[in-house]
PDB file of C-alpha atoms in Angstrom:
ATOM      1  CA  UNK A   1      45.403  20.798  32.958  1.00 51.00           C
ATOM      2  CA  UNK A   2      41.206  19.977  32.737  1.00 54.00           C
ATOM      3  CA  UNK A   3      40.578  23.627  35.249  1.00 56.00           C
ATOM      4  CA  UNK A   4      42.869  25.541  33.173  1.00 58.00           C
ATOM      5  CA  UNK A   5      40.944  25.182  29.652  1.00 70.00           C
ATOM      6  CA  UNK A   6      37.307  25.122  31.265  1.00 60.00           C
ATOM      7  CA  UNK A   7      38.415  28.531  32.994  1.00 69.00           C
ATOM      8  CA  UNK A   8      39.588  30.050  30.086  1.00 70.00           C
ATOM      9  CA  UNK A   9      36.418  27.839  28.369  1.00 67.00           C
ATOM     10  CA  UNK A  10      34.514  30.198  30.722  1.00 74.00           C
ATOM     11  CA  UNK A  11      36.419  33.934  30.421  1.00 74.00           C
ATOM     12  CA  UNK A  12      35.845  32.483  26.599  1.00 81.00           C
ATOM     13  CA  UNK A  13      32.000  31.963  26.835  1.00 83.00           C
ATOM     14  CA  UNK A  14      31.418  35.365  29.753  1.00 84.00           C
ATOM     15  CA  UNK A  15      33.628  37.598  26.139  1.00 87.00           C
ATOM     16  CA  UNK A  16      30.911  36.496  23.696  1.00 89.00           C
ATOM     17  CA  UNK A  17      28.184  36.986  26.013  1.00 89.00           C
ATOM     18  CA  UNK A  18      29.677  40.971  26.834  1.00 91.00           C
ATOM     19  CA  UNK A  19      29.624  41.109  23.066  1.00 91.00           C
ATOM     20  CA  UNK A  20      26.150  39.780  22.197  1.00 92.00           C
ATOM     21  CA  UNK A  21      24.855  41.980  24.922  1.00 95.00           C
ATOM     22  CA  UNK A  22      26.680  44.939  23.200  1.00 95.00           C
ATOM     23  CA  UNK A  23      25.840  44.468  19.435  1.00 96.00           C
ATOM     24  CA  UNK A  24      22.037  44.179  20.448  1.00 96.00           C
ATOM     25  CA  UNK A  25      21.956  47.277  22.393  1.00 97.00           C
ATOM     26  CA  UNK A  26      23.627  49.709  19.788  1.00 97.00           C
ATOM     27  CA  UNK A  27      21.731  47.464  16.957  1.00 97.00           C
ATOM     28  CA  UNK A  28      18.024  48.648  19.174  1.00 97.00           C
ATOM     29  CA  UNK A  29      19.782  52.155  19.076  1.00 97.00           C
ATOM     30  CA  UNK A  30      20.499  52.670  15.540  1.00 97.00           C
ATOM     31  CA  UNK A  31      16.685  50.919  15.079  1.00 97.00           C
ATOM     32  CA  UNK A  32      16.074  53.255  17.102  1.00 97.00           C
ATOM     33  CA  UNK A  33      17.700  56.447  15.631  1.00 97.00           C
ATOM     34  CA  UNK A  34      15.814  55.188  12.347  1.00 97.00           C
ATOM     35  CA  UNK A  35      12.810  55.519  14.487  1.00 98.00           C
ATOM     36  CA  UNK A  36      13.135  59.126  15.267  1.00 97.00           C
ATOM     37  CA  UNK A  37      13.713  60.167  11.735  1.00 97.00           C
ATOM     38  CA  UNK A  38      11.096  58.814   9.704  1.00 97.00           C
ATOM     39  CA  UNK A  39       8.336  60.098  12.379  1.00 97.00           C
ATOM     40  CA  UNK A  40       9.853  63.309  11.782  1.00 96.00           C
ATOM     41  CA  UNK A  41       9.877  62.969   9.003  1.00 94.00           C
ATOM     42  CA  UNK A  42       6.412  61.508   8.742  1.00 93.00           C
ATOM     43  CA  UNK A  43       5.543  64.876  10.599  1.00 93.00           C
ATOM     44  CA  UNK A  44       7.035  66.903   7.766  1.00 93.00           C
ATOM     45  CA  UNK A  45       5.752  65.100   5.308  1.00 90.00           C
ATOM     46  CA  UNK A  46       2.452  65.806   6.933  1.00 91.00           C
ATOM     47  CA  UNK A  47       2.397  69.529   8.260  1.00 91.00           C
ATOM     48  CA  UNK A  48       4.588  71.010   4.939  1.00 89.00           C
ATOM     49  CA  UNK A  49       3.117  71.305   1.667  1.00 83.00           C
ATOM     50  CA  UNK A  50       4.163  70.016  -1.602  1.00 82.00           C
ATOM     51  CA  UNK A  51       5.424  72.382  -4.417  1.00 84.00           C
ATOM     52  CA  UNK A  52       2.813  72.721  -6.534  1.00 87.00           C
ATOM     53  CA  UNK A  53       3.065  74.470  -9.934  1.00 86.00           C
ATOM     54  CA  UNK A  54       0.439  77.195 -11.487  1.00 88.00           C
ATOM     55  CA  UNK A  55      -1.556  76.525 -15.253  1.00 82.00           C
ATOM     56  CA  UNK A  56       0.590  78.838 -16.481  1.00 84.00           C
ATOM     57  CA  UNK A  57       3.754  76.235 -15.851  1.00 87.00           C
ATOM     58  CA  UNK A  58       1.809  72.968 -15.833  1.00 81.00           C
ATOM     59  CA  UNK A  59       1.284  74.952 -19.438  1.00 78.00           C
ATOM     60  CA  UNK A  60       4.721  76.047 -20.741  1.00 81.00           C
ATOM     61  CA  UNK A  61       6.205  72.211 -20.622  1.00 76.00           C
ATOM     62  CA  UNK A  62       3.556  70.959 -23.204  1.00 72.00           C
ATOM     63  CA  UNK A  63       4.218  71.418 -27.303  1.00 67.00           C
ATOM     64  CA  UNK A  64       3.422  74.023 -29.011  1.00 69.00           C
ATOM     65  CA  UNK A  65       0.310  72.845 -31.396  1.00 69.00           C
ATOM     66  CA  UNK A  66       2.058  72.564 -35.244  1.00 61.00           C
ATOM     67  CA  UNK A  67       3.577  75.674 -36.732  1.00 53.00           C
ATOM     68  CA  UNK A  68       1.930  74.254 -40.380  1.00 50.00           C
ATOM     69  CA  UNK A  69      -1.424  74.470 -39.064  1.00 55.00           C
ATOM     70  CA  UNK A  70      -2.987  78.339 -38.822  1.00 60.00           C
ATOM     71  CA  UNK A  71      -4.469  78.890 -35.830  1.00 60.00           C
ATOM     72  CA  UNK A  72      -8.450  79.463 -37.281  1.00 58.00           C
ATOM     73  CA  UNK A  73      -8.159  75.200 -38.001  1.00 64.00           C
ATOM     74  CA  UNK A  74      -8.643  74.310 -34.576  1.00 67.00           C
ATOM     75  CA  UNK A  75     -11.363  77.032 -33.464  1.00 63.00           C
ATOM     76  CA  UNK A  76     -13.837  75.466 -36.498  1.00 56.00           C
ATOM     77  CA  UNK A  77     -14.482  71.935 -35.712  1.00 57.00           C
ATOM     78  CA  UNK A  78     -14.329  72.737 -32.151  1.00 59.00           C
ATOM     79  CA  UNK A  79     -18.482  73.945 -32.193  1.00 63.00           C
ATOM     80  CA  UNK A  80     -18.467  70.944 -34.330  1.00 66.00           C
ATOM     81  CA  UNK A  81     -17.177  68.137 -31.801  1.00 62.00           C
ATOM     82  CA  UNK A  82     -19.439  70.060 -29.469  1.00 64.00           C
ATOM     83  CA  UNK A  83     -22.381  69.992 -31.384  1.00 61.00           C
ATOM     84  CA  UNK A  84     -22.327  66.095 -33.167  1.00 56.00           C
ATOM     85  CA  UNK A  85     -20.261  64.388 -30.613  1.00 56.00           C
ATOM     86  CA  UNK A  86     -19.202  65.989 -27.455  1.00 62.00           C
ATOM     87  CA  UNK A  87     -21.946  64.243 -24.911  1.00 61.00           C
ATOM     88  CA  UNK A  88     -24.030  66.770 -22.838  1.00 68.00           C
ATOM     89  CA  UNK A  89     -22.097  66.100 -19.490  1.00 70.00           C
ATOM     90  CA  UNK A  90     -18.950  66.732 -20.709  1.00 71.00           C
ATOM     91  CA  UNK A  91     -16.448  67.853 -17.719  1.00 76.00           C
ATOM     92  CA  UNK A  92     -13.378  68.476 -19.504  1.00 80.00           C
ATOM     93  CA  UNK A  93     -12.853  69.551 -23.016  1.00 78.00           C
ATOM     94  CA  UNK A  94      -9.061  70.789 -24.277  1.00 79.00           C
ATOM     95  CA  UNK A  95      -6.662  70.884 -26.798  1.00 79.00           C
ATOM     96  CA  UNK A  96      -3.407  69.985 -27.075  1.00 79.00           C
ATOM     97  CA  UNK A  97      -0.828  67.537 -29.107  1.00 79.00           C
ATOM     98  CA  UNK A  98      -1.041  63.479 -29.374  1.00 79.00           C
ATOM     99  CA  UNK A  99       1.494  62.596 -32.409  1.00 74.00           C
ATOM    100  CA  UNK A 100       1.877  66.172 -33.006  1.00 73.00           C
ATOM    101  CA  UNK A 101      -0.878  67.355 -34.771  1.00 76.00           C
ATOM    102  CA  UNK A 102      -4.446  68.846 -32.695  1.00 79.00           C
ATOM    103  CA  UNK A 103      -6.409  67.219 -31.254  1.00 81.00           C
ATOM    104  CA  UNK A 104      -9.904  68.032 -29.328  1.00 81.00           C
ATOM    105  CA  UNK A 105      -9.666  65.081 -25.545  1.00 83.00           C
ATOM    106  CA  UNK A 106     -13.015  65.591 -24.233  1.00 82.00           C
ATOM    107  CA  UNK A 107     -14.224  64.448 -20.536  1.00 81.00           C
ATOM    108  CA  UNK A 108     -17.199  63.431 -19.861  1.00 78.00           C
ATOM    109  CA  UNK A 109     -19.096  63.002 -17.024  1.00 75.00           C
ATOM    110  CA  UNK A 110     -18.105  58.870 -16.340  1.00 76.00           C
ATOM    111  CA  UNK A 111     -14.530  59.979 -16.678  1.00 75.00           C
ATOM    112  CA  UNK A 112     -13.888  58.777 -20.504  1.00 80.00           C
ATOM    113  CA  UNK A 113     -12.166  60.370 -22.692  1.00 84.00           C
ATOM    114  CA  UNK A 114     -12.101  60.965 -25.953  1.00 82.00           C
ATOM    115  CA  UNK A 115     -10.422  62.215 -29.108  1.00 84.00           C
ATOM    116  CA  UNK A 116     -11.094  64.177 -32.240  1.00 80.00           C
ATOM    117  CA  UNK A 117      -8.869  65.660 -35.147  1.00 79.00           C
ATOM    118  CA  UNK A 118      -9.166  69.447 -34.669  1.00 77.00           C
ATOM    119  CA  UNK A 119      -8.542  69.693 -37.442  1.00 75.00           C
ATOM    120  CA  UNK A 120     -11.717  68.254 -39.462  1.00 74.00           C
ATOM    121  CA  UNK A 121     -13.468  67.076 -36.053  1.00 74.00           C
ATOM    122  CA  UNK A 122     -13.074  63.194 -36.649  1.00 77.00           C
ATOM    123  CA  UNK A 123     -13.135  61.448 -33.420  1.00 80.00           C
ATOM    124  CA  UNK A 124      -9.676  59.904 -33.872  1.00 84.00           C
ATOM    125  CA  UNK A 125      -9.599  55.702 -32.828  1.00 85.00           C
ATOM    126  CA  UNK A 126      -7.989  53.707 -29.895  1.00 83.00           C
ATOM    127  CA  UNK A 127      -4.521  53.634 -29.813  1.00 80.00           C
ATOM    128  CA  UNK A 128      -3.512  50.143 -30.828  1.00 84.00           C
ATOM    129  CA  UNK A 129      -0.882  48.742 -28.845  1.00 86.00           C
ATOM    130  CA  UNK A 130       0.826  48.367 -32.072  1.00 85.00           C
ATOM    131  CA  UNK A 131       0.790  52.011 -32.099  1.00 80.00           C
ATOM    132  CA  UNK A 132       1.647  52.655 -28.390  1.00 80.00           C
ATOM    133  CA  UNK A 133       5.000  50.841 -28.922  1.00 83.00           C
ATOM    134  CA  UNK A 134       6.231  52.462 -32.115  1.00 80.00           C
ATOM    135  CA  UNK A 135       5.715  56.095 -29.793  1.00 74.00           C
ATOM    136  CA  UNK A 136       6.964  54.846 -26.554  1.00 79.00           C
ATOM    137  CA  UNK A 137       9.694  54.211 -28.291  1.00 77.00           C
ATOM    138  CA  UNK A 138      11.560  56.982 -28.664  1.00 68.00           C
ATOM    139  CA  UNK A 139      11.566  57.549 -24.991  1.00 72.00           C
ATOM    140  CA  UNK A 140      12.538  54.385 -23.669  1.00 65.00           C
TER     141      UNK A 140
END
């Protein structure tokens, strides 16, 4: 009787070992396929360019300036901004909207951003945390 149980135990042990070897083999094959796909996708990302938007496509998605203001209001203050507050090493100046109002965004050589009201040319103060939360409440 004891010989039968040892033989049976040995057979069960062989089955478990074979099952573990098979599991190890197929897990390795699956991992190999995963690594191959990862490598191929990396090569594709390396050599295939990303889609790019033209400047006109990017500008098309921006909100329009407030219709209550005439286009002439945004021309005169630019000269005022340039005379009074624009740094000599300005890298970028752009007319955009912030909170529905037209503003000039000026970036200097140190990558510092300043905003000027396009209607009167006054420097706008930095946004407070409460203002930022109020503006983001509609988005989230």
